[in-house]
Coordinates of C-alpha atoms and ligand atoms in Angstrom, one line a residue:
X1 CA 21.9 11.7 -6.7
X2 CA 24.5 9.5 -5.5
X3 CA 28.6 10.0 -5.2
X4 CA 29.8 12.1 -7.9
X5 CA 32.2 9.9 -9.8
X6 CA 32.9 12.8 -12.7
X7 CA 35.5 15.2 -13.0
X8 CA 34.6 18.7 -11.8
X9 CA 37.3 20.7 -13.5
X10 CA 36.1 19.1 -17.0
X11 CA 32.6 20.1 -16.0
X12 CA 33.4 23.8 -16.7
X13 CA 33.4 23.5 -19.8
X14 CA 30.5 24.7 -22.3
X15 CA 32.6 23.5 -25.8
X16 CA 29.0 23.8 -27.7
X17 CA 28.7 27.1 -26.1
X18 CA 32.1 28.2 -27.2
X19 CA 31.9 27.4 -30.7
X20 CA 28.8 29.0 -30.8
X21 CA 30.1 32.5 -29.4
X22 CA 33.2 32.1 -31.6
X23 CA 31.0 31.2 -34.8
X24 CA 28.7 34.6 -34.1
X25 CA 32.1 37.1 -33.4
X26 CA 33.3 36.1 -36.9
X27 CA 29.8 37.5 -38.5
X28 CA 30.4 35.4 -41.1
X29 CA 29.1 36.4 -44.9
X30 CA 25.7 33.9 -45.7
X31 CA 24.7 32.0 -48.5
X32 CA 23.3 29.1 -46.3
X33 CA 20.2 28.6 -44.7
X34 CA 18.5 29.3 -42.2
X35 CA 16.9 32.4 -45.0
X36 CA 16.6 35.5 -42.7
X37 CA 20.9 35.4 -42.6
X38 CA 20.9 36.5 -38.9
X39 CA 17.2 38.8 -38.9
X40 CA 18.5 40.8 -42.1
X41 CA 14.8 41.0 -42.8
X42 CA 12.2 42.9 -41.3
X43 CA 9.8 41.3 -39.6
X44 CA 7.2 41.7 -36.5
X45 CA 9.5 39.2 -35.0
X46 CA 12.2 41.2 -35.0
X47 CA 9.8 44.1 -33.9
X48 CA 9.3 42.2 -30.7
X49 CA 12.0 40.7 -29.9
X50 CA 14.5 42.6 -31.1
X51 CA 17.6 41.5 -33.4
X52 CA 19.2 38.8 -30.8
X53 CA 17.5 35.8 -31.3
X54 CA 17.9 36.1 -35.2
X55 CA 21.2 36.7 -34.7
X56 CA 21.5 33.7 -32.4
X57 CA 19.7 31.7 -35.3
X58 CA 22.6 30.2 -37.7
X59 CA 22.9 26.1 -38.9
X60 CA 26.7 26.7 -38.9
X61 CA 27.9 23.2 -40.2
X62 CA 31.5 24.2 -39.9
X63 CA 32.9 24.6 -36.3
X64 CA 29.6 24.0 -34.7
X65 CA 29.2 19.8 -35.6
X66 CA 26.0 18.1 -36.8
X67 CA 23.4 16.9 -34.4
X68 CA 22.7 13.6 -36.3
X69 CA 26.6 12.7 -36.5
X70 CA 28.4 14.5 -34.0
X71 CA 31.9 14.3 -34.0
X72 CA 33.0 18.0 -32.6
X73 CA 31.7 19.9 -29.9
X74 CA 28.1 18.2 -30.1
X75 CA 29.7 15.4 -29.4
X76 CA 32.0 16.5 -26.4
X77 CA 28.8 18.6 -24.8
X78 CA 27.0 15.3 -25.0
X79 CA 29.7 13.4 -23.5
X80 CA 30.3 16.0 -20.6
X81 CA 26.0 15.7 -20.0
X82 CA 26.1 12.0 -19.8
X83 CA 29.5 11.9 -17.0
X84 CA 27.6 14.5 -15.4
X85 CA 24.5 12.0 -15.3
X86 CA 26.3 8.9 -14.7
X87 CA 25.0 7.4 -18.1
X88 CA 27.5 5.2 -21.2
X89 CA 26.1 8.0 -23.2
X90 CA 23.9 10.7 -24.5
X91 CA 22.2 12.1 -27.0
X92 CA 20.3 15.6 -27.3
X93 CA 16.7 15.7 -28.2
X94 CA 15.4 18.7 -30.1
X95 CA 11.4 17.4 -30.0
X96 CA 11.3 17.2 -26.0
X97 CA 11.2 14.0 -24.2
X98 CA 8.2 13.3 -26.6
X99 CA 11.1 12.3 -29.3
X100 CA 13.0 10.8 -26.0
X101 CA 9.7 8.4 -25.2
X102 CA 9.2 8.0 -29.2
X103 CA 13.4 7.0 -29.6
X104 CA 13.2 4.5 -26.2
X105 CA 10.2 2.3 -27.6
X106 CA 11.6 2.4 -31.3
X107 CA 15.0 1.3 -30.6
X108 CA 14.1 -1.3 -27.7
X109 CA 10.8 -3.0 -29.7
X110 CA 9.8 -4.6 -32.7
X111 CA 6.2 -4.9 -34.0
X112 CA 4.5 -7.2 -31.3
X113 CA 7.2 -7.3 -28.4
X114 CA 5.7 -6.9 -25.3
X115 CA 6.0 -4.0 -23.0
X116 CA 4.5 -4.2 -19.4
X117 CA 4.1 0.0 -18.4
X118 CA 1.6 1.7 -15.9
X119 CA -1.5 2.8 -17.9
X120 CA -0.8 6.9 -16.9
X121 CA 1.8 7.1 -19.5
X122 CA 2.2 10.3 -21.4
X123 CA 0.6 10.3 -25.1
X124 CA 4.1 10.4 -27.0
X125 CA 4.4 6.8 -25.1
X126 CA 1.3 5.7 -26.6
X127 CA 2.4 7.4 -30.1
X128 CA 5.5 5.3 -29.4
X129 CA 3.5 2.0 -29.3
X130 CA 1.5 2.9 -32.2
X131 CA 5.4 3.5 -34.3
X132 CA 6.5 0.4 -33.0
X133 CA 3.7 -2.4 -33.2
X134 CA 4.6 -3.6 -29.6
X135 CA 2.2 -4.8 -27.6
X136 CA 1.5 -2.9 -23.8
X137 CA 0.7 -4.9 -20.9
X138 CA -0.9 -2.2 -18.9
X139 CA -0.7 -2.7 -15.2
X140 CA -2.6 -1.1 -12.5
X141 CA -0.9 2.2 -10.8
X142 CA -2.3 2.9 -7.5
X143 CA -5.2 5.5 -7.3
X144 CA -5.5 8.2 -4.9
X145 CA -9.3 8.3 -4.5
X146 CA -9.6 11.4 -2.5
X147 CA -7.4 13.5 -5.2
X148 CA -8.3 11.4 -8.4
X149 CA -4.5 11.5 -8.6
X150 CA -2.5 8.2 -10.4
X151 CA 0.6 7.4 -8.4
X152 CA 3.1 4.5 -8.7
X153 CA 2.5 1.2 -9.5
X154 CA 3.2 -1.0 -6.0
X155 CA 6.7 -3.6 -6.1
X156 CA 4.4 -6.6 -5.7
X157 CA 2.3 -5.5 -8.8
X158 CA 5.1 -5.0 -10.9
X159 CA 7.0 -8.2 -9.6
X160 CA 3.7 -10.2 -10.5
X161 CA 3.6 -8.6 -13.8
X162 CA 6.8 -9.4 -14.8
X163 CA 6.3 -12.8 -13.3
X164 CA 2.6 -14.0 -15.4
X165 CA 4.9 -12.1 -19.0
X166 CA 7.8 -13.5 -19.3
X167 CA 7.9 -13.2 -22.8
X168 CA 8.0 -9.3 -22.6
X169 CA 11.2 -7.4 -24.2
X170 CA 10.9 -4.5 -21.8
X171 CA 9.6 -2.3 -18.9
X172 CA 8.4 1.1 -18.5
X173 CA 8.5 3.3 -15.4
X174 CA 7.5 6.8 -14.8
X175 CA 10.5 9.0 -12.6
X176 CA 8.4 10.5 -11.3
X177 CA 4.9 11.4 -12.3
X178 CA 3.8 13.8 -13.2
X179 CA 2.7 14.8 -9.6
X180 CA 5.9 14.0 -8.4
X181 CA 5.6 10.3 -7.1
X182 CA 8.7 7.9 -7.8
X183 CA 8.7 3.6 -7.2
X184 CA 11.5 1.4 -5.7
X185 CA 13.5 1.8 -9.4
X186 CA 16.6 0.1 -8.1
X187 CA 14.9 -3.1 -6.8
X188 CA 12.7 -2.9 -9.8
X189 CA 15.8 -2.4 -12.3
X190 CA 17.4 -5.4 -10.8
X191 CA 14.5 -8.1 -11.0
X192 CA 13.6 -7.0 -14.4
X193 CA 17.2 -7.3 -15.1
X194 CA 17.3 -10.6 -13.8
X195 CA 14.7 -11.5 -16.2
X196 CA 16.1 -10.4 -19.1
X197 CA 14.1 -7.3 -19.6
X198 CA 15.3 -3.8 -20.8
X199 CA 14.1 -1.1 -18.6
X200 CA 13.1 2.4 -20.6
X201 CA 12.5 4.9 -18.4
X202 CA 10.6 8.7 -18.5
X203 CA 11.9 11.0 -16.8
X204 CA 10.5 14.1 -18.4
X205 CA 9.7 15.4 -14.7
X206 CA 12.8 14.4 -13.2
X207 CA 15.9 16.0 -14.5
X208 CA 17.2 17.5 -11.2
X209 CA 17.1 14.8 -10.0
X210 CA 20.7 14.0 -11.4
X211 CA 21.7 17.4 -9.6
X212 CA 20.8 17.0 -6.1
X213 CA 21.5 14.7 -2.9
X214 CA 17.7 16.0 -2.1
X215 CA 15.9 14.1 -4.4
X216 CA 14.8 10.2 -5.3
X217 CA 17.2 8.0 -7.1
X218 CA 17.5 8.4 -10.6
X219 CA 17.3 6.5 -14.1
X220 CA 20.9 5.7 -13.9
X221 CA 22.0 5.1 -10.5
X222 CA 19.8 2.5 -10.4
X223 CA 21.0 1.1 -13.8
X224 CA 18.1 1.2 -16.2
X225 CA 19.1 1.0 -19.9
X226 CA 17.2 4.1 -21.7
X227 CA 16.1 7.1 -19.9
X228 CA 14.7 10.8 -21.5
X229 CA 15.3 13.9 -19.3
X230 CA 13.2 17.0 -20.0
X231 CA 15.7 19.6 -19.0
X232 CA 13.3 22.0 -20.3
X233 CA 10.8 21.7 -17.6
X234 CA 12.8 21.5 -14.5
X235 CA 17.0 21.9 -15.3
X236 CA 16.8 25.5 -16.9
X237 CA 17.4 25.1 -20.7
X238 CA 14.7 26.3 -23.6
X239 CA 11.6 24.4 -24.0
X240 CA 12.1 21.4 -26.0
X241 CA 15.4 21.2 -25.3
X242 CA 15.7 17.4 -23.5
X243 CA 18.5 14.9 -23.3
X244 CA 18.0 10.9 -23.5
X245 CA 20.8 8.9 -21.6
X246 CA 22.1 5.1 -22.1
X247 CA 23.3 2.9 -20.0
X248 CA 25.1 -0.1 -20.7
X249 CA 24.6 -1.8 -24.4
X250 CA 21.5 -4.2 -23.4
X251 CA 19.6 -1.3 -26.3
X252 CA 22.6 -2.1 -29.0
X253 CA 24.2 1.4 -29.6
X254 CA 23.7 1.2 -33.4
X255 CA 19.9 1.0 -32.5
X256 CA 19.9 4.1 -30.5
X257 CA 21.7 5.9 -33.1
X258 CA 19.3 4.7 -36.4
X259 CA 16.4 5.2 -34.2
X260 CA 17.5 9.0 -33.4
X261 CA 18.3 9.8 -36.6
X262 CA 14.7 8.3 -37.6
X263 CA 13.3 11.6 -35.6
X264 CA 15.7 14.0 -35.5
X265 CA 15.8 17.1 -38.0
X266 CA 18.5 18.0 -39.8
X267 CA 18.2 21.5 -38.9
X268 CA 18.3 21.5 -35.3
X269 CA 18.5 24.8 -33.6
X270 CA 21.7 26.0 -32.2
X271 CA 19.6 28.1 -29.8
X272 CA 19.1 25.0 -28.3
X273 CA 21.7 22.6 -28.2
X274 CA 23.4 25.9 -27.1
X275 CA 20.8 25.7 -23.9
X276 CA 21.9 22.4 -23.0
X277 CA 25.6 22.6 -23.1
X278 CA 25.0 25.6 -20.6
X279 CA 22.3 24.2 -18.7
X280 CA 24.0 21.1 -17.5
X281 CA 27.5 23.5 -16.5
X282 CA 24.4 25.4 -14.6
X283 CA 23.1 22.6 -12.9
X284 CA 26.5 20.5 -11.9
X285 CA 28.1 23.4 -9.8
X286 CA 24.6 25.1 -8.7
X287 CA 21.9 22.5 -8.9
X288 CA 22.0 21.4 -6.0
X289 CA 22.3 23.8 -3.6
X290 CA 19.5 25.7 -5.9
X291 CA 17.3 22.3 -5.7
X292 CA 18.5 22.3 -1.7
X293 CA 16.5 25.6 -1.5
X294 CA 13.7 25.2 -3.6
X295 CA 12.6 22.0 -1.8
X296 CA 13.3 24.5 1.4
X297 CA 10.3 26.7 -0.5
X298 CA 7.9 24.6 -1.8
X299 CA 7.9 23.8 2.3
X300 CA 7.3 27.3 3.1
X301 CA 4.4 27.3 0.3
X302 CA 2.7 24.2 2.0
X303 CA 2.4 25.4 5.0
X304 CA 1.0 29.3 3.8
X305 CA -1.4 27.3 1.8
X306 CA -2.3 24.9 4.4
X307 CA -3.5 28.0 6.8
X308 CA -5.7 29.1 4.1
X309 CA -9.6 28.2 3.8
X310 CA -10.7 25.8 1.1
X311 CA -6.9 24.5 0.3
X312 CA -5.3 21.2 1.4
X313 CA -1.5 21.1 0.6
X314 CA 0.0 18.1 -0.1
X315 CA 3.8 16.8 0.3
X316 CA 6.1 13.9 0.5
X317 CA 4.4 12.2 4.1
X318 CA 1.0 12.5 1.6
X319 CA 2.1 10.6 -1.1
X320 CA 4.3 7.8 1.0
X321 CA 1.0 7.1 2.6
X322 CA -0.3 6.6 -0.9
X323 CA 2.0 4.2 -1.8
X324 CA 5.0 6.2 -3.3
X325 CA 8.4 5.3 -2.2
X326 CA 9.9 7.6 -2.6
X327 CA 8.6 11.6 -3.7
X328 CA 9.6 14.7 -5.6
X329 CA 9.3 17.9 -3.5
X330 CA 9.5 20.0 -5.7
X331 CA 6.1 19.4 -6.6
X332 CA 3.3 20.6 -4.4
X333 CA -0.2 19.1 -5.2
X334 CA -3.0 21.2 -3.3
X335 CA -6.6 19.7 -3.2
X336 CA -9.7 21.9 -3.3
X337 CA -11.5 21.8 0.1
X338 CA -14.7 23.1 0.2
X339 CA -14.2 25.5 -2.8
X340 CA -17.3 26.5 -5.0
X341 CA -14.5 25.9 -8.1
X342 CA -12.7 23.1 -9.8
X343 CA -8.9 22.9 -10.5
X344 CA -9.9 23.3 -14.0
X345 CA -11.5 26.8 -13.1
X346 CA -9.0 27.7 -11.0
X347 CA -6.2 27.5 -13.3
X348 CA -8.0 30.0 -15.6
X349 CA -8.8 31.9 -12.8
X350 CA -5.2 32.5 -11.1
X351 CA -4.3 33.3 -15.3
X352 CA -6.7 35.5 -16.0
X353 CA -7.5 37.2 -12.6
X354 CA -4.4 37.3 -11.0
X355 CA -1.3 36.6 -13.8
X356 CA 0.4 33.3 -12.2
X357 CA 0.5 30.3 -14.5
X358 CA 0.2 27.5 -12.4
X359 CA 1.1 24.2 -14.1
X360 CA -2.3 21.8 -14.1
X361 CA -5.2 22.3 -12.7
X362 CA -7.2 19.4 -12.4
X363 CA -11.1 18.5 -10.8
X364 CA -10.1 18.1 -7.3
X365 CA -6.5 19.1 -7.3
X366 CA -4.3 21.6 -8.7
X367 CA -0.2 21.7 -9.3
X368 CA 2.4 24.0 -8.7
X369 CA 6.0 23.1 -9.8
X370 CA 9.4 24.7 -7.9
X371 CA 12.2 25.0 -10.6
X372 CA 15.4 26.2 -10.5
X373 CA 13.8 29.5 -11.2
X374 CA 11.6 29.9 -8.6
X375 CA 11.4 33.2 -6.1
X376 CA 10.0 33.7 -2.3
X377 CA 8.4 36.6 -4.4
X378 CA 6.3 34.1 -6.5
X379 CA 5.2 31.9 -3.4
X380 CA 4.1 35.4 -2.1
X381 CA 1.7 36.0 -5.1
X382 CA -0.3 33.0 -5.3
X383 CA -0.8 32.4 -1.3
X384 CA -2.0 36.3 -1.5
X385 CA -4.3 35.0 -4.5
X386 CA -5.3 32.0 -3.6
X387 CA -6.6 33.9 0.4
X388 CA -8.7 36.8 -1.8
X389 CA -10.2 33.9 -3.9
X390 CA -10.8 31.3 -0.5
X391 CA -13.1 35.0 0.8
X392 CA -14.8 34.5 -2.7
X393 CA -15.0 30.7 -3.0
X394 CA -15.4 29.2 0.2
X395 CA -18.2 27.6 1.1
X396 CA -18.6 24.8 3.7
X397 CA -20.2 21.4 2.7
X398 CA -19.2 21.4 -0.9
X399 CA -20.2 18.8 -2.7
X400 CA -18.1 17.9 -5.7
X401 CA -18.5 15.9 -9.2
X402 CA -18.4 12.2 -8.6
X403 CA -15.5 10.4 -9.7
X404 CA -16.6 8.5 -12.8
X405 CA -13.4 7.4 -14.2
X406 CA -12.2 5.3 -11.2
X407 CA -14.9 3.6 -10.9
X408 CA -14.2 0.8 -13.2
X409 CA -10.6 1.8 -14.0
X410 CA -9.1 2.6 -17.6
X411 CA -10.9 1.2 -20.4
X412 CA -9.9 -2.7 -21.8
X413 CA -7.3 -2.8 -24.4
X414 CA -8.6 -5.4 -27.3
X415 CA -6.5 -4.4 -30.3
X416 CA -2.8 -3.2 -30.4
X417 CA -2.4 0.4 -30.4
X418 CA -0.7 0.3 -33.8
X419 CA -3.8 -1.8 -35.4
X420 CA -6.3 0.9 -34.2
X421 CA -4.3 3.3 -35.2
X422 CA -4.2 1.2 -38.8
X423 CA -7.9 0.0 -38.7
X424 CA -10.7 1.8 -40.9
X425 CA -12.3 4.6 -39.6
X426 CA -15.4 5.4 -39.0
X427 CA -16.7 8.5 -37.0
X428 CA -19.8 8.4 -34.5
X429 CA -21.4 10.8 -32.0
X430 CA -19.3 10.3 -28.3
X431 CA -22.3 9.5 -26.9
X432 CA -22.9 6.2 -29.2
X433 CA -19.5 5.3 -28.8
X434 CA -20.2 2.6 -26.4
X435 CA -18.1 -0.5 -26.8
X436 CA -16.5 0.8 -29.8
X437 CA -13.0 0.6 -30.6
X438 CA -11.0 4.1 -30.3
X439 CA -8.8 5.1 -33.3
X440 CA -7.8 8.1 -31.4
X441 CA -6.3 9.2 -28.1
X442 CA -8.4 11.5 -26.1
X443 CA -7.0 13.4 -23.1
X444 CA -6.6 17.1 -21.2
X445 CA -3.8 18.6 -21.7
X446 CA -1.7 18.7 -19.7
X447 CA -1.3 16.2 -18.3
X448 CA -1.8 14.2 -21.2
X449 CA -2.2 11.0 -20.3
X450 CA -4.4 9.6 -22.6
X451 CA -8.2 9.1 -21.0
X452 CA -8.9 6.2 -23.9
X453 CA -6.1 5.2 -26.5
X454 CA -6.3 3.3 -30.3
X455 CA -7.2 -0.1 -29.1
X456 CA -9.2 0.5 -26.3
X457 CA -13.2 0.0 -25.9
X458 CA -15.3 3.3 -25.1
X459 CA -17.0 2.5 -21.5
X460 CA -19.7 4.6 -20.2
X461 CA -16.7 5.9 -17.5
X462 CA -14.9 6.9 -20.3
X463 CA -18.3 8.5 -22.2
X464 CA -19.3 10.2 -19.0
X465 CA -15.9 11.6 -18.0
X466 CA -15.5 13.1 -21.5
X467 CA -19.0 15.2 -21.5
X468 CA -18.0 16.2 -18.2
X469 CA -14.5 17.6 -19.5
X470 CA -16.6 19.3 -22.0
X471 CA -19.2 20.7 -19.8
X472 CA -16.7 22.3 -17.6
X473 CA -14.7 23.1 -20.9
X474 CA -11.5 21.4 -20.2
X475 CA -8.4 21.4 -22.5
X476 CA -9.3 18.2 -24.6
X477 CA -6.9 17.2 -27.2
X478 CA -8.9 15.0 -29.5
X479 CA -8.8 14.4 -33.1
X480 CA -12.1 16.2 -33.7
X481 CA -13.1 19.6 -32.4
X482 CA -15.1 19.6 -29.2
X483 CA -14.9 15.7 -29.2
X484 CA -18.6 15.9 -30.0
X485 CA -17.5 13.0 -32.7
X486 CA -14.8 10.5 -32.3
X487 CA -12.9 8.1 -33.9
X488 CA -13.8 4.6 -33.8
X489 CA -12.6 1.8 -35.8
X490 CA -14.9 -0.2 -38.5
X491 CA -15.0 -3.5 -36.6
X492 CA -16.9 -5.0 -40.5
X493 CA -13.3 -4.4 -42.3
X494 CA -11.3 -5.0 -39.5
X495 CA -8.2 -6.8 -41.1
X496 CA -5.6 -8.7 -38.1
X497 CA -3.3 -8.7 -41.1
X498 CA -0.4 -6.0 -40.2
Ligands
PLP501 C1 5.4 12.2 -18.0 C2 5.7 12.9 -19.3 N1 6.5 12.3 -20.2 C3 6.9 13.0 -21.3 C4 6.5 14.2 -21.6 C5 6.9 14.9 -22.8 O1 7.9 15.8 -22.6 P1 8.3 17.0 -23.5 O2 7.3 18.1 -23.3 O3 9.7 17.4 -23.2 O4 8.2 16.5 -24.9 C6 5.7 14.9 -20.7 C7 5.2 16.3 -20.9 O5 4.5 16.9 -20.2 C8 5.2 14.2 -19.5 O6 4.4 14.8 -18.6

């Protein structure tokens, strides 16, 4: 976060907020949707959760603005979000940084622009290829070997992208990843920039970023055009709540606006919005002292974990050395040493053993995220969990599952995403699939970046590493059941014809 240029005493206001709480006091007669008119049904809903949330649930189109044409509070809330982020604008997302990633590509493509972007994208930037027509020029992030982990992709390999396209409309970065890894943005910002390119960034794992002086440079400071902020998973509003920022006009405003209003519904919850207004009041006058002491935690958790059998725990000296510039520490990625269990089984295990919900849980590696909600209590739980399971699962000279996927890196991409997506179908065994063209993304979730996308060949990697995600029963999100059948396109009817 750089020098505050905003004006605090503005910042205290919530003016969604307000109009909400007003709206509610007047308990206003209903013949409007949403149907229930504030819970006055009985339901198992309101069994569990009492009469609140119902309550809480009006569409209010007088006093409380309209998220597809704000012009009351909406729009001051989203005004007050994008001073406090240093953006031209903003607009709140109701669909998650999914819609943000979906909006960015929409608005910046057309059908067959170019987009250079690191291949670990999240799937909603692969649905937003397959919307727009554009073409990705995937380049190579590094690759951690020892964790299986995809970091950053280097300056040099983004410069030299950039260099061999310069026919392509835009860039894409990750801020950060997923595991927490951020690039050189600024210097990258600038030489795309200088060649004409629009930058989009995702920065679904990054929103506190905007709120501390503890964390890498964000979206904005370093003057990208487009950027979406999951505020949901690290800034303290309700989940799918998410903002999407704009900087500058090289995105034409009217764009931004048609493309929103392309995804947005018309019925967006108040519940939400409601979340945001507050969130960002929240995170401008306690972010970063908050952030400031979570970092201070996630420390603490490190080292407790490191002094424990069978665990390696990463931080930011780890991930410089593998090529980040620049890392999140709020994120602490711990490998398995010399444990008789995947990440994948351990993330069931801490669940359904011991109650903690970790975040991912991969082969070699599993994730645990600090937010501003985070408690010493909590870091107490899992290092007591994680000892009683290292006296159960550690046993010395371990030998884990090969890495198949690195081997030969992500599959080739030989039609656009949207043509795949387009292309007739046909459906084989995963196991034939070999040099066919996907129709389909495959991935675990989370993380969910795609393992093979529309357009790319199956490889014998990508065959392999899918029965092995089965095997050990991984989360696969595919479009058929078990991915014991897949997607493929029907190469005989292929038409190039859009
Ligand atoms: C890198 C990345 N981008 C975008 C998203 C989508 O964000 P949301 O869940 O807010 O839709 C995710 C979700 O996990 C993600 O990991």
């Amino acid at each position: 976060m750089g020098m505050r240029k905003y004006d605090l005493e503005e910042q205290k206001k919530t003016p969604y907020l307000d109009a909400y709480k007003k709206y509610l006091a007047l308990k206003t007669t209903a013949f409007d949707v949403p149907g229930h008119h504030q819970g006055k049904i009985r339901t198992d809903f309101n069994k569990v959760f009492g009469p609140t949330i119902y309550r809480s649930d009006v569409n209010a189109p007088r006093g409380m603005d309209n998220l597809c044409h704000p012009t009351g509070v909406i729009k001051e809330a989203q005004e007050l979000f994008a001073k406090a982020c240093g953006a031209t604008y903003a607009k709140f997302l109701i669909n998650g940084s999914s819609e943000g990633n979906l909006i960015m590509l929409m608005a910046a493509l057309k059908a067959k622009d170019k987009i250079l972007m690191p291949r670990n994208v999240h799937k909603s930037v692969i649905n937003g290829l397959v919307l727009s027509g554009a073409i990705p020029i995937f380049v190579m992030p590094e690759i951690d070997n020892n964790t299986e982990i995809v970091n950053q992709i280097s300056y040099k390999a983004r410069k030299d992208a950039i260099d061999k396209n310069p026919d392509a409309k835009a860039i894409f970065i990750i801020n950060p990843t997923y595991y927490g890894a951020t690039c050189n943005i600024k210097k990258i910002v600038d030489y795309a920039h200088s060649k004409n390119m629009i930058v989009l960034v995702d920065e679904a794992h990054g929103s506190h970023f905007y709120f501390s002086s503890h964390s890498p440079v964000t979206a904005m400071e370093a003057g990208a055009d487009m950027s979406t902020l999951s505020i949901h998973k690290t800034g303290g509003s309700l989940t799918q709540s998410s903002v999407l920022l704009i900087k500058g006009n090289r995105v034409p405003r009217y764009d931004v606006v048609k493309t929103f209003n392309l995804f947005t519904t018309t019925s967006p919850s108040s519940l939400l919005i409601a979340s945001l207004d507050s969130a960002r009041k929240y995170l401008v006058f306690n972010g970063s002292k908050n952030i400031y002491r979570i970092i201070k935690l996630a420390k603490e958790a490190i080292e407790r974990i490191n002094k424990i059998k069978g665990f390696k725990a990463h931080g930011k000296d780890y991930f410089k050395l593998n090529e980040a510039y620049d890392y999140d520490e709020t994120k602490v990625v711990v490998e398995l040493d010399n444990l008789s269990l995947t990440g994948f089984e351990l993330y069931k295990l801490l669940k359904d053993k011991y109650n903690i919900q970790i975040e991912l849980g991969e082969t070699y590696i599993f994730l645990l995220l600090f937010t501003v909600g985070s408690k010493k209590e909590d870091v107490d739980k899992i290092v007591l969990a994680l000892e009683k399971i290292s006296k159960k699962y550690y046993k010395e000279n371990m030998v884990y599952p090969s890495h198949h996927y690195l081997n030969d890196s992500f599959p080739p991409l030989v039609l656009r995403p949207r043509e795949a997506y387009h292309a007739s179908l046909k459906v084989v065994k995963l196991k034939n699939a070999l040099n066919k063209i996907s129709k389909e993304m495959i991935m675990t979730y989370p993380p969910g970046i795609p393992v093979i996308i529309p357009g790319e060949r199956f490889t014998q990697n990508v065959i392999d590493e899918l029965i092995y995600f089965k095997k050990i029963k991984a989360n696969i999100l595919s479009d058929f059941e078990g991915v014991n059948e897949v997607s493929v396109v029907d190469e005989k009817l292929l038409n190039k014809k859009e």
